[in-house]
Structure formats: C-alpha cells, structure tokens
CSV table of C-alpha atoms and ligand atoms in Angstrom, one decimal:
chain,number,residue,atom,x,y,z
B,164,UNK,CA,144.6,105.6,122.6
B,165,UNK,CA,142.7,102.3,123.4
B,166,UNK,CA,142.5,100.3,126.7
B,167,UNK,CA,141.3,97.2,127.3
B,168,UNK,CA,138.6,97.0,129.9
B,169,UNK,CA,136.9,94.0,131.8
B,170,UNK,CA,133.7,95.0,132.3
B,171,UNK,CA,130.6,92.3,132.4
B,172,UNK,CA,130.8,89.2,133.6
B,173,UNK,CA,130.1,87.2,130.6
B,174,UNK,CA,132.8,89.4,128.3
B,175,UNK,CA,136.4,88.9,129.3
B,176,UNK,CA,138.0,91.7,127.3
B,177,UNK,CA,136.4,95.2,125.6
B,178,UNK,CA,137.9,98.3,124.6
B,179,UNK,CA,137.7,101.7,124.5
B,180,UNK,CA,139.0,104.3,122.2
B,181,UNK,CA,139.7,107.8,123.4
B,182,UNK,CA,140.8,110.5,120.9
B,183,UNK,CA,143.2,113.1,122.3
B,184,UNK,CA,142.5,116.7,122.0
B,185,UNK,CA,145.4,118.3,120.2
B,186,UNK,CA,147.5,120.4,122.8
B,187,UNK,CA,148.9,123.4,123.1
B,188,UNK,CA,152.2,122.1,122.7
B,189,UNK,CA,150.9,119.6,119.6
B,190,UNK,CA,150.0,123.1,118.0
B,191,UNK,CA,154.3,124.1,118.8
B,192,UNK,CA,155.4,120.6,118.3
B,193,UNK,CA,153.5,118.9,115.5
B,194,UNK,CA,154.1,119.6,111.7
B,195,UNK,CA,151.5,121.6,110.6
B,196,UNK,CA,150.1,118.9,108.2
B,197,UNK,CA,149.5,116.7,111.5
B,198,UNK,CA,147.9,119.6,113.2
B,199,UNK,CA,144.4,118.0,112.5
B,200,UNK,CA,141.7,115.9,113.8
B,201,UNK,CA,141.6,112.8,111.8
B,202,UNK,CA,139.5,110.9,113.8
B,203,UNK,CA,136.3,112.0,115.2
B,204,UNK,CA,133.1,110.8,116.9
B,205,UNK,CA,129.8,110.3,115.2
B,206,UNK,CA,126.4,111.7,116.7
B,207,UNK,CA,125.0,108.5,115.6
B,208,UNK,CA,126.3,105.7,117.9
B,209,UNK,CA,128.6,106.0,120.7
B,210,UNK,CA,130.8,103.0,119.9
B,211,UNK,CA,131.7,104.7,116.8
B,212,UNK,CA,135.0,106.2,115.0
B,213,UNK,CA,135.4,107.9,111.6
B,214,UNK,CA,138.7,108.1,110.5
B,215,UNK,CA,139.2,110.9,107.9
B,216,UNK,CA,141.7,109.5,105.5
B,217,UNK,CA,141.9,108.9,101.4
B,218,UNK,CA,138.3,107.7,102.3
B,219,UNK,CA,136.4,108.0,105.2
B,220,UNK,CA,136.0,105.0,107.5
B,221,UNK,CA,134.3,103.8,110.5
B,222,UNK,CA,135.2,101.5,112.9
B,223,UNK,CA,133.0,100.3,116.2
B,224,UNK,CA,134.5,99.5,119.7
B,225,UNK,CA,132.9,98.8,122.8
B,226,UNK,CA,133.0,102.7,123.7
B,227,UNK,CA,134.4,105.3,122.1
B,228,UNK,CA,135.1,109.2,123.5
B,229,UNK,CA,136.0,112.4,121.9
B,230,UNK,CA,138.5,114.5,122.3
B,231,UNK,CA,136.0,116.5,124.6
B,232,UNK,CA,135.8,114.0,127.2
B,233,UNK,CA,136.9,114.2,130.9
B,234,UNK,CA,139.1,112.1,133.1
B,235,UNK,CA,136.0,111.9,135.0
B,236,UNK,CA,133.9,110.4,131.8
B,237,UNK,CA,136.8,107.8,131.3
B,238,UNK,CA,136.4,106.9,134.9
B,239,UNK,CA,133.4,106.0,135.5
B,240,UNK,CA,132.1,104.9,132.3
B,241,UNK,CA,134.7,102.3,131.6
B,242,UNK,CA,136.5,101.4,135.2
B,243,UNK,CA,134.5,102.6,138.2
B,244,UNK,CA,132.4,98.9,137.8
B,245,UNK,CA,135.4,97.3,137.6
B,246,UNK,CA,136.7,98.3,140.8
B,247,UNK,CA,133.7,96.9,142.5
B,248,UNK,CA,134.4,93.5,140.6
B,249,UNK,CA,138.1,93.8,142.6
B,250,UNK,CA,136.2,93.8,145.3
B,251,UNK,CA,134.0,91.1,144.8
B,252,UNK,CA,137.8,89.4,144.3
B,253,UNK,CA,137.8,89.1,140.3
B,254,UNK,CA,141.2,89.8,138.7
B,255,UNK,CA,141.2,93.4,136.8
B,256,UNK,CA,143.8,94.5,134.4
B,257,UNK,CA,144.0,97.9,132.5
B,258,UNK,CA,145.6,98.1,129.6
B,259,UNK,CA,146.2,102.0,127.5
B,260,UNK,CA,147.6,101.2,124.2
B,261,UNK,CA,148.8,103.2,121.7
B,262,UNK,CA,151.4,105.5,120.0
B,263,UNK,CA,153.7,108.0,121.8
B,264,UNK,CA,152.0,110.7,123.0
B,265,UNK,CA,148.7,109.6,122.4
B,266,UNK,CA,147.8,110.0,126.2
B,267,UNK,CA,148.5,107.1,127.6
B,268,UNK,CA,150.3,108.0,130.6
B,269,UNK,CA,147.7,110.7,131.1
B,270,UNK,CA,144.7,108.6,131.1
B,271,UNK,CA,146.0,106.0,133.9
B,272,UNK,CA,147.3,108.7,135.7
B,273,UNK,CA,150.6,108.0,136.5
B,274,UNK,CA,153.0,110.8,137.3
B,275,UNK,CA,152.6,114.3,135.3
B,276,UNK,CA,151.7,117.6,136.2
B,277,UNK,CA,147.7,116.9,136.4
B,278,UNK,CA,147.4,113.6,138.4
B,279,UNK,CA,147.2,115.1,141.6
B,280,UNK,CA,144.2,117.7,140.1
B,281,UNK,CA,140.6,117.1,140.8
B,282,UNK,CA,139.9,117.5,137.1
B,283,UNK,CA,142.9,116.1,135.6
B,284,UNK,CA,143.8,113.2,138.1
B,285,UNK,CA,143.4,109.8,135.9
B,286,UNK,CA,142.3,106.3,136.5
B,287,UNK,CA,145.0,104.7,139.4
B,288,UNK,CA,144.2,107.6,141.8
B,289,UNK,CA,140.4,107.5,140.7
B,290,UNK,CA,140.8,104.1,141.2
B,291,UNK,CA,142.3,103.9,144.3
B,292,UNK,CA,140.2,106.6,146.1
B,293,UNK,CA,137.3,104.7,145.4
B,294,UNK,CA,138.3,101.5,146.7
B,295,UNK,CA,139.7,103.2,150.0
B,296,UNK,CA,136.2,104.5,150.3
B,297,UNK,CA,134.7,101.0,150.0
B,298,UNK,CA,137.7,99.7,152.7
B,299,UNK,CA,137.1,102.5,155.0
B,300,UNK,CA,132.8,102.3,154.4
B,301,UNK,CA,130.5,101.5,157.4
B,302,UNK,CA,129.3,98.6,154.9
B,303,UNK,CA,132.7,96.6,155.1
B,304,UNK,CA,133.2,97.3,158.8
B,305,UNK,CA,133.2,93.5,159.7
B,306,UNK,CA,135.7,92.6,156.6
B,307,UNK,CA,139.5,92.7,157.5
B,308,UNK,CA,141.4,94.4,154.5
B,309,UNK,CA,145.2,94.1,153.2
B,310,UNK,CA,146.2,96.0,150.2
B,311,UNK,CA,149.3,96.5,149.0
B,312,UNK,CA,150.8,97.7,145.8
B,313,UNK,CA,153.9,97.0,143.4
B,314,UNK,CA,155.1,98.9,140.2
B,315,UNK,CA,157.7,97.3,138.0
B,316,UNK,CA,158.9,98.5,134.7
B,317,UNK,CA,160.2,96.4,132.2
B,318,UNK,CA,162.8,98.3,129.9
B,319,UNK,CA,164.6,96.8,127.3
B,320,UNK,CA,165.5,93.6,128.3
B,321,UNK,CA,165.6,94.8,132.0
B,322,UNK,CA,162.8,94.3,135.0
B,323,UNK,CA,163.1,97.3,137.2
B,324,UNK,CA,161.5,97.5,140.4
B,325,UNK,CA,160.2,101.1,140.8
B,326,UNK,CA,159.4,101.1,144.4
B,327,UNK,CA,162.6,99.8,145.6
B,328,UNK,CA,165.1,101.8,147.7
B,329,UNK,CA,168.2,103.0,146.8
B,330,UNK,CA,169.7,104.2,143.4
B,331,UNK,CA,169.4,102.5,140.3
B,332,UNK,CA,172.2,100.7,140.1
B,333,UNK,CA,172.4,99.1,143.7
B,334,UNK,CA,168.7,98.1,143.3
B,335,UNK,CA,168.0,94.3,143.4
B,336,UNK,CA,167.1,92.6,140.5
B,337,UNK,CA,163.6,91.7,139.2
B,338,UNK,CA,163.9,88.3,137.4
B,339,UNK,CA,161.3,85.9,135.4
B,340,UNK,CA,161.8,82.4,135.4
B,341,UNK,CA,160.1,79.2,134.5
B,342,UNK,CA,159.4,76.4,137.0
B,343,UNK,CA,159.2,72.6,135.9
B,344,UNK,CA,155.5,72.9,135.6
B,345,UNK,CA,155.8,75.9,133.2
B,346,UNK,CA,155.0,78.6,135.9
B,347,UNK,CA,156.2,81.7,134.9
B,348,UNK,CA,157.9,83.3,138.2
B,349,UNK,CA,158.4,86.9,139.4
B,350,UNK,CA,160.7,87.1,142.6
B,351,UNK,CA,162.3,90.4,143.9
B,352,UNK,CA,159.8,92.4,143.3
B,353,UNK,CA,158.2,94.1,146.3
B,354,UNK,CA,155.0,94.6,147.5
B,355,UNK,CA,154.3,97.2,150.1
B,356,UNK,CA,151.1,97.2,152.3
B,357,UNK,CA,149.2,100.8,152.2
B,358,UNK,CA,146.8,102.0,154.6
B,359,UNK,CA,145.8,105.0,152.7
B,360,UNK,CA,145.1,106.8,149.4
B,361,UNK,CA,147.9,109.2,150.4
B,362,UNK,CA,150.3,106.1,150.9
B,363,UNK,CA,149.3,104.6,147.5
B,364,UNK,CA,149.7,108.2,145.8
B,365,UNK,CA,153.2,108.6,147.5
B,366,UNK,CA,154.2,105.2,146.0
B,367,UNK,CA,152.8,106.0,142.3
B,368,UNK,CA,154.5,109.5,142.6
B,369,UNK,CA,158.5,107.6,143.6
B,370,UNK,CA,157.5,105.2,141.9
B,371,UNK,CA,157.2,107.3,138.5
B,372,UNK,CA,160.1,109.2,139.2
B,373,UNK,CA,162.3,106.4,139.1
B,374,UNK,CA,160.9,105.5,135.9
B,375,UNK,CA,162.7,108.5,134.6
B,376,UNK,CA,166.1,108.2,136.0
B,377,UNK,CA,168.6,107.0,134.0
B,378,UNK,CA,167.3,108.6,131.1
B,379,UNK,CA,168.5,111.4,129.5
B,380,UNK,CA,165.6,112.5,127.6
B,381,UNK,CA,162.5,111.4,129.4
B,382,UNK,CA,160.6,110.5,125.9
B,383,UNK,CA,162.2,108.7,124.6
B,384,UNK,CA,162.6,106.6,127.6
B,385,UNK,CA,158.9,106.1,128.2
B,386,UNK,CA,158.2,105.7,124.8
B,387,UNK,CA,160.4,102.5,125.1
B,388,UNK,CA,159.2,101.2,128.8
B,389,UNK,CA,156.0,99.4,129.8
B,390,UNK,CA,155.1,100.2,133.4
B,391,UNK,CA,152.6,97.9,135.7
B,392,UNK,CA,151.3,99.4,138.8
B,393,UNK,CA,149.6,96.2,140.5
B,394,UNK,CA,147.5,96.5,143.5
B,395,UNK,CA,147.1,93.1,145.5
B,396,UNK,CA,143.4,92.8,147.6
B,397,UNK,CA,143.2,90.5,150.4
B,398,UNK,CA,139.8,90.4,152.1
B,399,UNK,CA,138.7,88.5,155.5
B,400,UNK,CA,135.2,87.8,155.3
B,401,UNK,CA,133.7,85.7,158.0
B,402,UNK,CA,131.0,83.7,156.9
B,403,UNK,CA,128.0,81.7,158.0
B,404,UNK,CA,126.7,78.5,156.0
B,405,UNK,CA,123.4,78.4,157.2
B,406,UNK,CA,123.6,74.8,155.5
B,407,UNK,CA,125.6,73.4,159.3
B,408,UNK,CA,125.5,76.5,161.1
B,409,UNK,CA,122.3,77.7,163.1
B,410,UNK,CA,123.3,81.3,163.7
B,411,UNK,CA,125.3,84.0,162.5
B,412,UNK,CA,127.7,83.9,165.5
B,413,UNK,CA,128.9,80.7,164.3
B,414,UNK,CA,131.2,80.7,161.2
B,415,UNK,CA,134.4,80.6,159.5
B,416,UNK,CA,136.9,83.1,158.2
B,417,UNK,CA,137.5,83.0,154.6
B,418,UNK,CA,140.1,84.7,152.9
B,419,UNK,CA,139.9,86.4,148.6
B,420,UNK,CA,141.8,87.4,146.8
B,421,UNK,CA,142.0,89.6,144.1
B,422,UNK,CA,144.7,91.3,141.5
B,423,UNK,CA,144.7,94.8,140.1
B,424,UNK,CA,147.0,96.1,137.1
B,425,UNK,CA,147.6,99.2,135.6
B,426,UNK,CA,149.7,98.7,132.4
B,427,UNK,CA,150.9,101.6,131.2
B,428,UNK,CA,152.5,99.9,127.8
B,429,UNK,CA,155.3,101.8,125.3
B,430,UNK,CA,154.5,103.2,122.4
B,431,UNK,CA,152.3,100.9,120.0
B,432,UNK,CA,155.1,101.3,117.5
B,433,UNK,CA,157.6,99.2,119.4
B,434,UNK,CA,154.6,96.8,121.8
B,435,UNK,CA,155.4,93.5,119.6
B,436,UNK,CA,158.1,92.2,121.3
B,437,UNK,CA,157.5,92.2,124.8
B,438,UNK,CA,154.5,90.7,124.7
B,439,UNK,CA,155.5,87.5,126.3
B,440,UNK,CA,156.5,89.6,129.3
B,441,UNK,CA,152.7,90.1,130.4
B,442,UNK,CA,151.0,87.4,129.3
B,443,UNK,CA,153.0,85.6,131.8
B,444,UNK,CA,152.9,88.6,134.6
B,445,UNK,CA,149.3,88.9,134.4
B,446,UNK,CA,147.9,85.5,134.3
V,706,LIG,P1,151.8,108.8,126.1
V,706,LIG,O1,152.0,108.3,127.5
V,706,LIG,O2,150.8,108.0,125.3
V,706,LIG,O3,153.1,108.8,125.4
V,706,LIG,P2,151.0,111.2,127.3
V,706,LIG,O4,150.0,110.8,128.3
V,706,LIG,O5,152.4,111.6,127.9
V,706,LIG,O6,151.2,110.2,126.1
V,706,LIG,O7,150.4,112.5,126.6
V,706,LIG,C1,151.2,113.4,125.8
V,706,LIG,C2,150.8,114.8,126.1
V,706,LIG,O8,149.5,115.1,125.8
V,706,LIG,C3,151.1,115.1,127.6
V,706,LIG,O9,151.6,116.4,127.8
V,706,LIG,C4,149.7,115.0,128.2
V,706,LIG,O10,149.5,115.8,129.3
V,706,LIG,C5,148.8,115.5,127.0
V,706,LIG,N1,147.5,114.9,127.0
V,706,LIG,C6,147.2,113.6,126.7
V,706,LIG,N2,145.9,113.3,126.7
V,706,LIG,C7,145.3,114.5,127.0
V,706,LIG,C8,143.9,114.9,127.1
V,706,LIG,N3,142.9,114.1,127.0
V,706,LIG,N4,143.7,116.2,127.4
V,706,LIG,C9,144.7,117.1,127.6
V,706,LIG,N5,146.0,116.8,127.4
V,706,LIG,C10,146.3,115.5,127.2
V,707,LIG,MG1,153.6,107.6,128.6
C-alpha cells in the first residue's frame, strides 16, 4: 500500500510504502502459497524495500514501514506536518494506492470496525482531531474558522454524493463538466460546515455507509469505487501592515483558504481509467 504525501515545501509529491501484516483472516482466506511475507524492511535504511521474489530486490521510497508499524507511526511521521501546512492554507491531498485488501481503507481510516479505536483509528480522524485542536487552541483565538467537509464517490461511471440525504436513488446528481475556459466543474455536491470532531466523525461514518449500499457484496464494491473525503478551510485572519498602519488596532481582515483530500482510490488493479476524474477534482 503506498500514499502519496506532500510534505516539504520544496517537494510537491513523496510517498510512502506500508506493508500490511498478514491477518487473521489472510491466514483463513489466502491460499496457502500467498500466506507469506514477500516484502520486508531492511535494518539498513528506512526508505527501503526488499522484495523476495525469483531474486531479491530493493527499491527506495521516501519512507517505508513494516508490517509492525502503528496507525500512530503512519500519522505522524508522514501527515501530522501536513496538517499544519493546511493550516498555513496550502492545498493537501492524500492519496493510499494499491491492490484490494492491501489496507487502504484502514490506513485513511474511513469506516471499519477500528476507526473509532484509539489504537486503530487512521489518518481522517487523526487528522481531523488535530486540526480541531489547533481551531479550538488559545493560539488561534483571534482567527475566525469555517470548515466544512464533502465525501463523493465515484463508481463506475457514476458521481455519488455520500453525504446527501435520502436513499440512493432519489439522491441528486453529482456532475463534471467543462466550462469554455477548460475549467473542469463539480456542482451538486455538498459541503456541510462542522463545528466538531464528533460532527466530522458522524459525517465520515454516513458517509461510508452509503458507500456500501447498493452493493451486494461490499468487496467487491469498494474494490471498484474511489472515495474523496475533502475538508474545505477558511480562515479570517486580521492583519496589520506595519508598512501604512502605525498600530496593531489598525488592520484589515484577510481571508485563506485551503483544501484537504482524502482519496481512498480502488483497487490498483482497475486505478487506470479514472484517472482523469481527479486530476481535474483535485487541482
Ligand atoms: P483495502 O481498502 O486496500 O481494500 P482494507 O483496508 O479493507 O484494504 O484492509 C483489508 C483487511 O486487512 C481489513 O480487514 C483490515 O482491517 C485489515 N488490515 C489492513 N491493514 C492492516 C494493518 N496494518 N494491521 C491490521 N489489519 C490491517
Ligand atoms: Mg477499501
């Protein structure tokens, strides 16, 4: 499983490799010649990955973590910076890569039977709690703070709105169109403002939910569906330009803005062809 993180200014995109721990139901599920550990990590450098095939090869990423390592490792060694970049009003996106079943899902967090754990809780809530802690922190106090969050899936050839009332069938449409200028343009997709980890945790939770309905074996489904949990910042600041203004009651109030995505893509065995969907979503 790889994402792609933004992490120093001067780099735009790095990634990280994480290699699942086989499971307890891998050991029930898997055939038994699957049922080991091709890839491992090397005491050597940290960046590093041997892959145990015919021969043995190794391949270097920006980080790489074993099948040992935490939720909590994940966090804040390849997205807790990044979430103070938000802040700062830099666009962030997260993307997990990889095959079915190669924890994915798990790692951002979305809804399964850990991501309300402590220990097990991935990436959006780790995210989110920290940047409520930042919103609600004595530091910020004189900043005014709107956040709200969207989650669309694209199945198929379909744009689903996860967070929308209603069944699945009545739901408006998401669509994607072109303007004149060769904007690409989202419209029906909501946004709703949150006030509260809780709020944002409630959303993720319907909002994965829904990404199962309609599915008859849940799988399969995901295996075939990208899904983008977006979290929109908008920050008052006011500011003094001691350039034309003699004191800090004098000033103006400026407002950034900043962009948030969690893509949790399908399986990297069918990624090819929808990759004009995001470029377009997340520029
Ligand atoms: P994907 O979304 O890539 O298809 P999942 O995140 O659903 O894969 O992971 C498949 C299974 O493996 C799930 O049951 C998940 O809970 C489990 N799993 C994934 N990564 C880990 C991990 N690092 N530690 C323990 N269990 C994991
Ligand atoms: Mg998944």
């Amino acid at each position: 499983m790889v994402h792609a993180i933004k992490e120093k200014e001067n780099s735009t995109v790095q990634v990280a490799l994480r290699i699942k721990p086989l499971t307890a139901d891998d050991l029930v599920n898997l055939p038994s010649r699957f049922q080991r550990n091709v890839l491992s990590t090397t005491e050597f450098a940290s960046n590093q990955v041997i892959v145990h095939g015919e021969k043995k090869q190794t391949w270097t990423f920006d980080k790489v973590f074993g099948p040992e390592s935490s939720q909590k490792d994940i966090y804040e060694q390849t997205v807790k910076n990044m979430v103070d970049k938000f802040l700062e009003g830099f666009n962030v996106t997260i993307l997990a890569y990889g095959q079915t079943s190669s924890g994915k899902t798990y790692t951002m967090g979305t809804l399964n039977e850990y991501s309300q754990l402590p220990e097990t809780k991935g990436i959006i809530p780790r995210s989110m709690a920290t940047l409520f802690s930042y919103v609600n922190s004595t530091q910020f106090k004189s900043r005014k703070f709107v956040i709200k969050v969207s989650f669309v899936e694209i199945y198929n050839e379909d744009l689903i709105d996860l967070l929308a009332e209603g069944d699945y069938e009545s739901r408006p449409p998401v669509t994607i169109r072109e303007d004149s200028k060769g904007n690409m343009i989202w419209s029906g997709l909501q946004e709703i403002k949150v006030n509260s980890i809780e709020e944002v945790m409630r959303h993720l939770m319907r909002g994965s939910m829904n990404r199962q309905v309609g599915a008859t074996e849940m799988n399969s489904q995901s295996s075939r569906s990208h899904a983008i949990f977006s979290v929109a910042l908008s920050q008052q600041k006011f500011v003094t330009d001691f350039r034309t203004k003699k004191n800090e009651e004098e000033g103006d109030w400026i407002t950034v803005t900043s962009k948030f995505h969690f893509v949790d893509l399908a399986g990297s065995e069918r990624v090819s062809r929808y990759v004009h969907y995001f470029s377009s979503y997340l520029a």
